[in-house]
XYZ file of C-alpha atoms in Angstrom:
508
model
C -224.583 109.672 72.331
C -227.020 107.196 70.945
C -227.178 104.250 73.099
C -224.606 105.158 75.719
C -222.487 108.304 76.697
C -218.705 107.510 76.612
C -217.160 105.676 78.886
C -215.181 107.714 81.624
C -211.191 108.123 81.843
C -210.141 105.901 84.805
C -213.580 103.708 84.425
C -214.555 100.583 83.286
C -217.490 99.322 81.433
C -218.814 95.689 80.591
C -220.340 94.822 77.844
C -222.618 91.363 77.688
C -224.357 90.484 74.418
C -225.713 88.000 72.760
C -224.341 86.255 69.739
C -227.521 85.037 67.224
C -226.634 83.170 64.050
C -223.635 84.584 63.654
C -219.874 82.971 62.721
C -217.370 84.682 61.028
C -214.914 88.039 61.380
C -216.697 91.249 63.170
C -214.534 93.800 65.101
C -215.311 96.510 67.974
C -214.586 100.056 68.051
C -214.171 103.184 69.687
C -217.682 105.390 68.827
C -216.216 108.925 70.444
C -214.422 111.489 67.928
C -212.040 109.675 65.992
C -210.901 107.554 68.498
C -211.342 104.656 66.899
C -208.145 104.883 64.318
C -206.348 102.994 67.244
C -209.130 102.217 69.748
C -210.408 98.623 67.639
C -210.144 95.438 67.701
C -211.394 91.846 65.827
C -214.044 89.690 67.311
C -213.658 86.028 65.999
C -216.874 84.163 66.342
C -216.166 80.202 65.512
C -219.095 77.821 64.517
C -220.816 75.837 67.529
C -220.611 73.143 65.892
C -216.848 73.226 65.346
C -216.903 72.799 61.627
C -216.690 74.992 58.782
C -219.511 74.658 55.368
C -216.106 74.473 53.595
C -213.024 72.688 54.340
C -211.107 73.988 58.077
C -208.361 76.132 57.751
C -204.845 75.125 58.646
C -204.247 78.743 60.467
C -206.413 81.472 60.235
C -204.381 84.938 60.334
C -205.812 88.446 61.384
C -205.543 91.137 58.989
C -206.038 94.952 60.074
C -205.821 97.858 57.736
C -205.406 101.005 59.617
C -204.138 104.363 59.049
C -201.037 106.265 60.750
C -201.697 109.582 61.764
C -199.309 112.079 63.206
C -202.317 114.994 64.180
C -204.258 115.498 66.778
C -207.532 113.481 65.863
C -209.053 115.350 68.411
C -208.915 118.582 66.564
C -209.928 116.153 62.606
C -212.810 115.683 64.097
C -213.905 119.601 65.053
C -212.435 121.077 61.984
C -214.800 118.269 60.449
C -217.427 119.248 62.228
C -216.745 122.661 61.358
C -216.960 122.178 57.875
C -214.480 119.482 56.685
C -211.140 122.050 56.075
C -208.465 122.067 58.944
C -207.360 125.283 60.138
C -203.852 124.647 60.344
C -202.627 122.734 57.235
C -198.935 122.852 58.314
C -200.253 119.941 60.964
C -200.221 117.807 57.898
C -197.453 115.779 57.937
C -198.543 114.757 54.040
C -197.893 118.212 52.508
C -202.093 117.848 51.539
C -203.042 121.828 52.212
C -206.601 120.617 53.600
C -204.411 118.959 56.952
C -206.978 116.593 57.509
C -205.562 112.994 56.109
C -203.552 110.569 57.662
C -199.978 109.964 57.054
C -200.143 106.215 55.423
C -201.934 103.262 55.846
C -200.936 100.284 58.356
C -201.097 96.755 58.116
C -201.598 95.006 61.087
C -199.674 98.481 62.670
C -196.958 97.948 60.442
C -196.216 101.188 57.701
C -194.421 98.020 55.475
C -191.202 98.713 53.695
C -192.308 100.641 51.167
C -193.244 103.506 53.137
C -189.867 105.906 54.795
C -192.094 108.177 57.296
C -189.119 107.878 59.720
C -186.507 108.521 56.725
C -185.883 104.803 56.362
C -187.889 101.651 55.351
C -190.450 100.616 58.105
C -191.188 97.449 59.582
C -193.381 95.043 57.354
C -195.873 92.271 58.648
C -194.410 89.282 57.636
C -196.628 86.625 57.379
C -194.898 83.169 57.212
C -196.769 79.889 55.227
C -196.191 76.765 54.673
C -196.321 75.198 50.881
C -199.942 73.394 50.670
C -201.392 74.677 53.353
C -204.649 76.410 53.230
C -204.873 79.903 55.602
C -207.595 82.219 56.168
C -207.036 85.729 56.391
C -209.649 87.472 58.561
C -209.641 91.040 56.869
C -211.305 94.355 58.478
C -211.053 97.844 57.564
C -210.718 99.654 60.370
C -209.172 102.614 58.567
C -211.287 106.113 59.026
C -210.930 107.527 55.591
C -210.590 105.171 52.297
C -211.480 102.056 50.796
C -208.612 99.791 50.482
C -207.894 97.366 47.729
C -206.356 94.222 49.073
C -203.754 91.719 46.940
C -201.007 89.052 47.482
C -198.937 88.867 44.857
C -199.089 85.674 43.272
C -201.932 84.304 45.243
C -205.390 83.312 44.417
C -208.299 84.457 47.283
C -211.732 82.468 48.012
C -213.854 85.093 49.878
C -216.473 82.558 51.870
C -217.643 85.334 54.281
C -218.319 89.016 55.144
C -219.467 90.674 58.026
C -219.751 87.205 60.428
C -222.085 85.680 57.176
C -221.317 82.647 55.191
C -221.478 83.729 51.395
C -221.875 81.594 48.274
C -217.488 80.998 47.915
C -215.945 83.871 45.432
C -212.958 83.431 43.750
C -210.899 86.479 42.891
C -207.165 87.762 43.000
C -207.987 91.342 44.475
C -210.681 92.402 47.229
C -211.992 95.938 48.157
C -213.124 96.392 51.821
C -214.790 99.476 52.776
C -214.513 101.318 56.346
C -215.703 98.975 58.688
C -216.185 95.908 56.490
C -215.084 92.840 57.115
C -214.090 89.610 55.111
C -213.284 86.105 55.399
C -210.761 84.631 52.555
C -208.856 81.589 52.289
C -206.060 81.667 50.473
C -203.922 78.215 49.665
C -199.871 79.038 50.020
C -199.027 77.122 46.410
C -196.895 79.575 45.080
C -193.557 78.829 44.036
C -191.852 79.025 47.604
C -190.175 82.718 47.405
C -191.426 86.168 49.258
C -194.865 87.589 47.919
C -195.318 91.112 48.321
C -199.193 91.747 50.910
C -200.526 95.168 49.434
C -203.589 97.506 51.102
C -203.753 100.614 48.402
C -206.041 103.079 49.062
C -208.998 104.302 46.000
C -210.619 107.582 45.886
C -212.764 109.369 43.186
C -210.823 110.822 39.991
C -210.917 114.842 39.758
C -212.774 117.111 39.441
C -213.448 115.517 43.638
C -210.837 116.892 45.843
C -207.339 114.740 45.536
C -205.649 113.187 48.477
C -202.498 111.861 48.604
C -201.607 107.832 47.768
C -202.335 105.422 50.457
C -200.718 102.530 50.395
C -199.088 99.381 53.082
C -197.525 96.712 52.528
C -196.422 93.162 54.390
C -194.615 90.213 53.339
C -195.822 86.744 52.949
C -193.151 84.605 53.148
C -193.059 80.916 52.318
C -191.330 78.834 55.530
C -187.545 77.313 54.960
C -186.560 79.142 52.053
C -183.427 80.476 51.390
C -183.172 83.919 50.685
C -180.762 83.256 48.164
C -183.094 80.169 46.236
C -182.512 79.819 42.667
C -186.302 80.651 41.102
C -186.491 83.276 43.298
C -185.677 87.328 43.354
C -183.994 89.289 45.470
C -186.614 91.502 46.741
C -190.771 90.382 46.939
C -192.829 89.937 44.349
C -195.267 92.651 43.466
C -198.985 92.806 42.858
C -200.521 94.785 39.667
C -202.758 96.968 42.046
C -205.742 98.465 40.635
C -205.471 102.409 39.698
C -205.514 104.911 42.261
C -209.084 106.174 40.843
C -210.552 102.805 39.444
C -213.601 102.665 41.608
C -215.487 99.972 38.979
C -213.015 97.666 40.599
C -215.237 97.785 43.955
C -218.253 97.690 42.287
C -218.018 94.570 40.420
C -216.411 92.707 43.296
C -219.151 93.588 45.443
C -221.625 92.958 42.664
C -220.101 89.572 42.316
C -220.939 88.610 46.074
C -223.877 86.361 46.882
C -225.352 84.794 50.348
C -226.276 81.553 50.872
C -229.659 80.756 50.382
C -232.185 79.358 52.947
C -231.844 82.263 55.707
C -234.998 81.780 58.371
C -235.671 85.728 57.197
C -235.389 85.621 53.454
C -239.077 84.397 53.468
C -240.272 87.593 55.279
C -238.218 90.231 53.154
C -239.949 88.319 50.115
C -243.323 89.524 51.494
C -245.061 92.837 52.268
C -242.474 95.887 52.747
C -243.988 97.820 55.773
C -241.562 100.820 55.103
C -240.109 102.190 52.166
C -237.045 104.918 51.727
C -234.950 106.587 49.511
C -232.004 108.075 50.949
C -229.749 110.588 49.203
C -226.258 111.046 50.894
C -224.288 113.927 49.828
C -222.662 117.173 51.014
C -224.413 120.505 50.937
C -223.746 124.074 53.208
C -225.396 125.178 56.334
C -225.457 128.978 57.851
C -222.825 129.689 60.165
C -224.268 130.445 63.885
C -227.443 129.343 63.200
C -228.405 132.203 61.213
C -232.134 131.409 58.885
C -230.586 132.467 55.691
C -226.821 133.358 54.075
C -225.238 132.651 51.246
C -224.226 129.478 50.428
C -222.077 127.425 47.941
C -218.795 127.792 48.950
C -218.966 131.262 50.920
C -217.589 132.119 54.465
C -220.818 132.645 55.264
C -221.676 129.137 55.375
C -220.388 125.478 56.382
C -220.169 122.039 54.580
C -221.742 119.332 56.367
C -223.049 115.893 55.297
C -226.242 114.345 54.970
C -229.121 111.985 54.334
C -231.980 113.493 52.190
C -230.525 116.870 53.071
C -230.716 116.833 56.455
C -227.494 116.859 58.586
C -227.357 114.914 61.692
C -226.833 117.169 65.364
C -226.114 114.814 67.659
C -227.258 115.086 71.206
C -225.172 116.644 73.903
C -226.863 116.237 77.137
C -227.527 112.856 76.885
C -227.847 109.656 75.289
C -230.943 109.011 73.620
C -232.088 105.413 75.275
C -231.392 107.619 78.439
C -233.490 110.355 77.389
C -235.866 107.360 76.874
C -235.570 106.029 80.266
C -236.163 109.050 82.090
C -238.821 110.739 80.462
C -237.035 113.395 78.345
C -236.989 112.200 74.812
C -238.294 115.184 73.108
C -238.412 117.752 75.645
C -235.670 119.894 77.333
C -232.859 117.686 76.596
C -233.072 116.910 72.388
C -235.405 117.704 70.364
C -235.921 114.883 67.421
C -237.345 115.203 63.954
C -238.244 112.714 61.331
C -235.900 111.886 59.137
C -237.650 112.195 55.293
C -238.746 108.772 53.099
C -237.172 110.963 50.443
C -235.466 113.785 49.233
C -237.025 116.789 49.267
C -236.756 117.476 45.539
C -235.991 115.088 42.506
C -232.971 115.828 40.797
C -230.177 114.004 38.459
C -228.458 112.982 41.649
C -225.782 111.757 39.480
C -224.755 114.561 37.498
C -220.899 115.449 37.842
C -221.280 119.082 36.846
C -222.384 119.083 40.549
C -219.030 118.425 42.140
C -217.244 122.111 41.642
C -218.833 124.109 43.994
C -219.411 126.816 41.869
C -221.310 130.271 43.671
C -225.234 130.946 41.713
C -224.392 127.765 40.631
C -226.759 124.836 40.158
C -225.540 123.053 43.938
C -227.285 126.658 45.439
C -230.822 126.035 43.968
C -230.733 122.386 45.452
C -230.036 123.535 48.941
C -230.749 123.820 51.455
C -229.413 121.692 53.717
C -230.380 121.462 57.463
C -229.293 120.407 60.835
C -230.864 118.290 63.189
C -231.242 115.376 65.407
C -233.410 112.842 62.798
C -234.708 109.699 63.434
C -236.811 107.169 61.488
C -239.330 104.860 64.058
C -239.963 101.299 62.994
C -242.850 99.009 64.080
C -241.299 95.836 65.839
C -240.640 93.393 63.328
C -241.908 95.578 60.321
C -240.298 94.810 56.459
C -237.769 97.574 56.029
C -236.808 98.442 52.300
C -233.878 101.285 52.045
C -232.264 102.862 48.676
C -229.437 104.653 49.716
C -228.476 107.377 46.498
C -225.121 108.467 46.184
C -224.705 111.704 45.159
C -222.239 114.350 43.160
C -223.307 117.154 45.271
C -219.837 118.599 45.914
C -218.157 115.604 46.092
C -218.998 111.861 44.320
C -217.134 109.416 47.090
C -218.672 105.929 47.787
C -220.513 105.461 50.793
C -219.957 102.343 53.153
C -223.681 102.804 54.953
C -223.575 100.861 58.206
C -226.399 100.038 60.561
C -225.925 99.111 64.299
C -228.167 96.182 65.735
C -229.314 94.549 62.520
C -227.794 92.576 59.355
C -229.344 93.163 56.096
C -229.850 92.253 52.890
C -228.244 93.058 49.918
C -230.656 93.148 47.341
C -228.684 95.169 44.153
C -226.385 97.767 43.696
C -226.164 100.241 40.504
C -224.769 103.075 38.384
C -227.065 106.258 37.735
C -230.080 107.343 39.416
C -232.426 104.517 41.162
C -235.409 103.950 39.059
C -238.151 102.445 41.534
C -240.043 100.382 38.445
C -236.668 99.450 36.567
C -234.261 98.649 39.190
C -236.918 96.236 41.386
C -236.720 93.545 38.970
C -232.416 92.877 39.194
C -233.390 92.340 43.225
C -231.814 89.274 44.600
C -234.362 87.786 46.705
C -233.152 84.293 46.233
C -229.447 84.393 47.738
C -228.934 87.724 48.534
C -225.731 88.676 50.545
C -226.666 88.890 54.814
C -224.259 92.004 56.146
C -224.546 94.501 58.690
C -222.116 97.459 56.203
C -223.053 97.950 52.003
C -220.573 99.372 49.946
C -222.979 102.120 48.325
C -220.953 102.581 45.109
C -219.873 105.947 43.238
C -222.657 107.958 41.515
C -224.621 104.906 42.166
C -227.451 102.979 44.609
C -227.936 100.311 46.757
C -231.037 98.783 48.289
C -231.292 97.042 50.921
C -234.182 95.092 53.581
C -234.286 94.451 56.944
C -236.529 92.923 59.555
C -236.742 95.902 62.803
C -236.542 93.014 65.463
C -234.170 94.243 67.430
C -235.781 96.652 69.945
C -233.546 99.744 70.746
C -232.496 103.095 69.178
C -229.758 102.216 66.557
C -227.108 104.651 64.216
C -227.121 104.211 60.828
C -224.173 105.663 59.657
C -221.777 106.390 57.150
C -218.449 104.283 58.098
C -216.297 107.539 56.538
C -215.356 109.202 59.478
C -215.197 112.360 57.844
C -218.758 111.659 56.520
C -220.093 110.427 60.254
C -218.306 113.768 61.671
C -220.033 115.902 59.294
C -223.399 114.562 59.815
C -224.469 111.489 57.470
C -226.025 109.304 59.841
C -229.717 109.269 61.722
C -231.183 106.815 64.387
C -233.761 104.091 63.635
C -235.893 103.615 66.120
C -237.877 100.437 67.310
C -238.822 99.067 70.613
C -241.202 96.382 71.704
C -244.007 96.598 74.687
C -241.768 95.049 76.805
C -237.886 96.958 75.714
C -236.116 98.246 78.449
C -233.252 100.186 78.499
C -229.890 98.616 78.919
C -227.140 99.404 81.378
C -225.431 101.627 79.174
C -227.799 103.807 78.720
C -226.924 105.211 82.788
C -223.367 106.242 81.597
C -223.842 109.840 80.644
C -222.541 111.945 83.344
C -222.196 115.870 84.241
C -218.528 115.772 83.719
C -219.383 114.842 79.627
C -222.170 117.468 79.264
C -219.263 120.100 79.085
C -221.293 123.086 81.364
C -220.866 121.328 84.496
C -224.605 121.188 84.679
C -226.662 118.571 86.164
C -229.044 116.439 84.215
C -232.266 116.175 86.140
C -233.775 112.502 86.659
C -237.030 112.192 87.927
């Protein structure tokens, strides 16, 4: 409901765009609920020019980590909403008594071989190479829930792009891809010709955060023309040494590691004058139930959990989308009502601290709330400097947070551990070759800044890319439109049938 309403059942929409400096991997997505665990797909955008700033490819190969899920996603998403704990954990095929987590993970739809969910090995993707050849792997996340770490057992990656963005080339044997990342690695097939083990292994925070159960898929890459019987090699695949379960450092320093290229036409601005500055926290806190001004909160029934950026949780609009409330007048009036979103949290605090996670009630999380709900946006001058520090948090939980942003790429400028310290942490930015990307992997009781030109006129989510996050409110709208934006097409989509009362909206 931000720059369209959903499209109808039994309609059909068309979308024309415009693709600006961009080559690489992207991917689409369903934007409705959780729709999106099977509603996705890659977009492959090739260079103009037909040639690569490294050497071509023999193949390049699509690689899709998903999730299977055997709930009604439908009814994830309102107990999210709702405050993150399923009311029916029996629905849980996984045993987990929350009943909100998927079943395993998929690659490319396969549950792999070392997964029984049917009560015998599943399917694997089997991805067949030829000795010397060079292959790259176009890699996306489109998993709701986890970060994955990625491997091929006895294989060597070069990542050489990420979100449809040449990098500086990075060598490395294992790479972590957030929700709704993606990556471009070549990967040369000069193992000795046997069957390699392809493994996508989900990481979460170690206790005291709430424990899910082990995600894990797995293909095959399998070397063309050999015997399954060959002399130097085993009976079954090879395995990768995965990283642990709860080693989140292993994300951090890969995407630490990662560098642009240098010479981007906008590095030159972002050097300059910042027009806008933030600091986001994004963390979890409680709301009343029904609205009510005042409760108790901390882990009572008289109150919610919901997510949020600088403690306020995002309400989404119902009536209509908000470049249609634009268009016809109603943009704060009868139909939403918008607030600011803060520069900064309302209170200072060791954001960090893990004593933070138990919700514990009179406890410290109480004197830090509260929390709020409403529809926030943040309005950007066309083409203004935008500088963001998003601040992880340990309020009642210390996940990651993959922070994506419709309509623009970014920089990268540094990532860190702790609390962001505005005269410290300025001087490790990367302002000569920082990384161009439109998701940042903000890291575990850690920071991330980021800058980015507001060129693109139109009302844009920025969002968490954890769907659980997204459903329980971390996200906001930026706002920025030119003298001469006008709405797109989209933006006439919302209809009476998706307002829910059956009531009409008014256009004047």
């Amino acid at each position: 409901m931000i720059t369209q309403c959903p499209i109808q059942p039994n309609t059909t929409f068309t979308y024309k765009f415009h693709v600006d400096g961009q080559e690489g991997t992207l991917w689409w997505h369903a934007h409705v609920s959780l729709l999106r665990a099977t509603l996705h797909g890659i977009i492959i955008i090739r260079p103009k020019s037909g040639s690569y700033p490294f050497q071509k490819p023999d193949m390049e190969v699509p690689i899709v980590i998903g999730e299977w899920w055997q709930m009604d996603l439908m009814k994830v998403d309102k107990d999210f909403a709702n405050g993150g704990v399923s009311d029916d954990p029996a629905a849980d095929a996984t045993g987990d008594t929350r009943g909100d987590n998927p079943a395993s993970a998929t690659i490319n739809g396969k549950l792999g071989d070392l997964n029984n969910c049917s009560g015998v090995a599943e399917d694997n993707f089997v991805m067949t190479v030829e000795h010397g050849k060079t292959y790259m792997l176009r890699l996306v996340n489109a998993a709701l829930f986890s970060e994955y770490y990625f491997k091929v057992a006895g294989h060597k990656f070069t990542v050489v792009g990420a979100d449809a963005n040449y990098i500086r080339p990075y060598t490395t044997d294992v790479v972590a891809v957030a929700p709704g990342e993606t990556f471009d690695i070549l990967m040369v097939a000069d193992a000795p010709p046997c069957r390699y083990y392809m493994v996508a292994k989900a990481n979460q925070p170690p206790l005291p955060d709430p424990q899910i159960p082990e995600f894990i898929s797995n293909g095959i890459v399998q070397y063309k023309n050999t015997p399954s019987n060959a002399d130097n090699c085993r009976p079954e695949p090879l395995m990768p040494k995965m990283p642990d379960q709860h080693d989140t450092l292993a994300s951090f320093y890969f995407h630490g590691n990662l560098s642009g290229l240098p010479g981007h036409p906008l590095l030159t601005q972002i050097k300059g004058h910042v027009n806008e500055h933030l600091l986001i926290s994004l963390g979890k806190g409680t709301i009343c139930k029904g609205n009510k001004p005042s409760c108790k909160r901390g882990g009572s029934n008289e109150s919610i959990e919901v997510a949020y950026m600088n403690n306020v949780s995002f309400r989404y609009p119902e009536k209509m989308s908000l470049l249609e409330a634009r268009q016809y007048g109603n943009m704060n009036g009868a139909y939403m009502v918008l607030q600011d979103l803060p520069s900064r949290p309302p209170r200072s605090f060791n954001f960090t601290d893990p004593m933070l996670i138990p919700v514990v009630p009179g406890g410290e999380l109480e004197r830090l709330e509260p929390s709020r709900k409403a529809t926030t946006v943040r309005r950007f001058a066309h083409n203004a400097t935008v500088e963001v520090v998003f601040q992880s948090t340990a309020t009642m939980q210390s996940d990651s947070n993959p922070m994506h942003l419709h309509g623009h790429d970014f920089f990268v400028l540094a990532q860190g551990h702790g609390n962001y310290d505005p005269v410290r942490d300025v001087r490790r930015y990367n302002l000569v070759d920082p990384l161009l990307k439109n998701t940042v992997q903000v890291p575990r009781l850690g920071w991330a800044a980021i800058r980015f030109v507001a060129d693109n006129p139109g009302a844009w989510f920025l969002h968490c890319h954890f769907e659980f996050h997204i459903a329980m409110g971390m996200s906001t709208i930026t706002l920025s439109l030119s003298l001469h934006f006008s709405s797109p097409s989209a933006a006439s989509l919302c209809t009476a049938s998706f307002v829910g009362d059956n009531e009409e909206v008014e256009r004047s």
